[in-house]
Short mmCIF file of C-alpha atoms in Angstrom, two decimals:
data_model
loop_
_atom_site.label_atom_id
_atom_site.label_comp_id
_atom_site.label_asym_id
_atom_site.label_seq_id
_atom_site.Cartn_x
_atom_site.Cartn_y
_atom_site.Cartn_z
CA UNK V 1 0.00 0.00 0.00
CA UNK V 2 0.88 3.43 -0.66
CA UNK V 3 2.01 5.39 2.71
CA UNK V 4 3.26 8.79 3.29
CA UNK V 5 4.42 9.11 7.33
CA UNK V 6 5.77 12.16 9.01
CA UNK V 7 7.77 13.03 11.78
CA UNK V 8 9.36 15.41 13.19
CA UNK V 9 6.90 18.26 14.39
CA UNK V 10 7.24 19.99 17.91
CA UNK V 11 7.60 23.30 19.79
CA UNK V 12 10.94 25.67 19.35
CA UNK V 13 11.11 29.46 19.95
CA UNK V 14 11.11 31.89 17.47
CA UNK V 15 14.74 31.96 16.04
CA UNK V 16 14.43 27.87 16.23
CA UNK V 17 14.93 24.94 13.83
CA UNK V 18 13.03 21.98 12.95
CA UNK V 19 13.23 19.52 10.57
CA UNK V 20 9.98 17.49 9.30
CA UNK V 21 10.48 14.20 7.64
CA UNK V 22 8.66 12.23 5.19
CA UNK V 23 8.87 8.45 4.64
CA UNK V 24 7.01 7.27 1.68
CA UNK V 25 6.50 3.80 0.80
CA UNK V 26 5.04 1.48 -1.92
CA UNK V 27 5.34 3.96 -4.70
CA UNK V 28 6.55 2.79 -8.07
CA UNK V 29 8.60 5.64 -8.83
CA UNK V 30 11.61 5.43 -6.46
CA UNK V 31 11.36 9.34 -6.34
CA UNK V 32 7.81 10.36 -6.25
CA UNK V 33 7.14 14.50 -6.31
CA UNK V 34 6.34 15.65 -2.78
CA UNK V 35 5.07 18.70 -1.60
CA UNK V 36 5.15 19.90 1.81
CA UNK V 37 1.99 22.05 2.82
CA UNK V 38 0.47 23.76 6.14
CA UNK V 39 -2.36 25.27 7.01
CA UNK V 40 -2.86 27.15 10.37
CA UNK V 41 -6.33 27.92 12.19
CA UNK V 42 -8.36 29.77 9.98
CA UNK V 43 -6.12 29.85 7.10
CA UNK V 44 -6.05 28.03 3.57
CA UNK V 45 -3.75 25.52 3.15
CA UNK V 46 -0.87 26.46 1.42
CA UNK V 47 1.97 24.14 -0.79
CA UNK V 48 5.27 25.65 1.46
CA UNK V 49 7.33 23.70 -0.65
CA UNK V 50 7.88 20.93 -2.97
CA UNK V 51 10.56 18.45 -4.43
CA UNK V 52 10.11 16.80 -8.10
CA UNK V 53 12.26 13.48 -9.18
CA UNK V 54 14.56 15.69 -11.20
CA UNK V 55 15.36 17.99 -8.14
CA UNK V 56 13.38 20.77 -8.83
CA UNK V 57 12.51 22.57 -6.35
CA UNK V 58 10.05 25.40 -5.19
CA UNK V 59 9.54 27.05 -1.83
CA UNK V 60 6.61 29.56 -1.05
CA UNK V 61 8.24 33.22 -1.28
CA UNK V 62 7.39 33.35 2.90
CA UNK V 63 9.85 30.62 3.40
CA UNK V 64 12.87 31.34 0.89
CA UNK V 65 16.03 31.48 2.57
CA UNK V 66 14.81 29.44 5.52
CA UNK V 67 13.77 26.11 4.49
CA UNK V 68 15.08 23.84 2.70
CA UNK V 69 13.42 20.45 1.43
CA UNK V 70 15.90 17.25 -0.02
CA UNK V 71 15.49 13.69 -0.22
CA UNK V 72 17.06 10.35 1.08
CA UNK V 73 16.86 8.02 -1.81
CA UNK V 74 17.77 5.29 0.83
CA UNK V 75 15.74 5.92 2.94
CA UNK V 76 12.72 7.09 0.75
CA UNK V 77 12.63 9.83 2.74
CA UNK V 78 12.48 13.62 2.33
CA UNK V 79 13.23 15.87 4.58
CA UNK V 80 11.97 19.87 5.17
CA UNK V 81 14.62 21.50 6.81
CA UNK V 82 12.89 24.58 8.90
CA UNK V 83 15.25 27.47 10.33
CA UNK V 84 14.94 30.12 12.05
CA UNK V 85 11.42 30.00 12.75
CA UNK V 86 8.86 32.57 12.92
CA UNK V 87 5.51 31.95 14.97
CA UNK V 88 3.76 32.50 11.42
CA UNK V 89 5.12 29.24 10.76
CA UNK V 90 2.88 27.83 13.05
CA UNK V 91 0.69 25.01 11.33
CA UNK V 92 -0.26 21.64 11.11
CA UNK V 93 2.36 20.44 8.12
CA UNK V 94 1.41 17.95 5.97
CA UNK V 95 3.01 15.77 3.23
CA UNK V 96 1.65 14.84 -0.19
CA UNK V 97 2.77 12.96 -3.41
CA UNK V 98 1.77 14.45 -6.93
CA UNK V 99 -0.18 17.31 -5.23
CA UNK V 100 -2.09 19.39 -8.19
CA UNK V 101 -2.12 22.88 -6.43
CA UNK V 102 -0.51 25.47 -4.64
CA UNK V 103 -3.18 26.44 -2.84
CA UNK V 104 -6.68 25.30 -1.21
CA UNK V 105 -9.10 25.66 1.26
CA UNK V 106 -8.32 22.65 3.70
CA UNK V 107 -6.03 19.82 3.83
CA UNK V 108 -5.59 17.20 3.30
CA UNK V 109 -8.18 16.76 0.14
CA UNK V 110 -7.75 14.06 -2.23
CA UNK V 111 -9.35 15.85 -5.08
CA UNK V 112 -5.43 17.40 -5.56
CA UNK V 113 -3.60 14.75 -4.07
CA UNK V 114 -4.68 10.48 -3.52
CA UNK V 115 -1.78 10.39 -0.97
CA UNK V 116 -1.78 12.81 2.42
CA UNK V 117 0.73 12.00 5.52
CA UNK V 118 -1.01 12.21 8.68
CA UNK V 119 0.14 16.09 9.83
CA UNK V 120 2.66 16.75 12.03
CA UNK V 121 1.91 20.28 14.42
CA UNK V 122 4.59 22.78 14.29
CA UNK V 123 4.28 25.51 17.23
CA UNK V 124 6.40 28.42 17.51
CA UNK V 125 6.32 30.69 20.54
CA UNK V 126 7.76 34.48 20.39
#
């Protein structure tokens, strides 16, 4: 079966670092196209960034310069790199394969993406 699982989610200070990881598995394509979202309380949920199988990558203009996403081919893994964390950053994260937008009202929602991780919180205090 196709699985997406995260990790890594918590509670850091402004100024802090986190990183977010997500472990795919039974997907035919050894490096499937991931996107990292979030979506706080009363927000849409937003694509933050996103990995393809040829590298390419794309980060929301809000997070340029702070995050950065890469993969583990080994471990199937890939990985979203937070730094210096601002308490706007505070969201429930999720991870998707072959999303279809940058933006939508809630996630997850499989009509632009079949696969969803679970969600991972990330809090960040002032």
């Amino acid at each position: 079966d196709v699985q997406l699982v995260e990790s890594g989610g918590g509670s850091v200070q402004a100024g802090g670092s986190l990183t977010l990881a997500c472990s795919a598995s039974g997907f035919a394509d050894d490096e499937p196209f991931i996107g990292w979202y979030r979506q706080a309380p009363g927000n849409e949920c937003e694509l933050v960034s996103s990995l393809s199988s040829d590298a390419s990558t794309y980060y929301t203009p809000s997070v340029k310069g702070r995050f950065t996403i890469s993969r583990d081919n080994a471990k199937k893994t890939v990985y979203l790199q937070m730094n210096s964390l601002k308490p706007e950053d505070t969201a429930v994260y999720y991870c998707a394969a072959d999303p279809i937008a940058f933006l939508m009202a809630d996630c997850p929602d499989d009509h632009y993406s079949k696969f969803w991780g679970q969600g991972t919180q990330v809090t960040v205090s002032s």
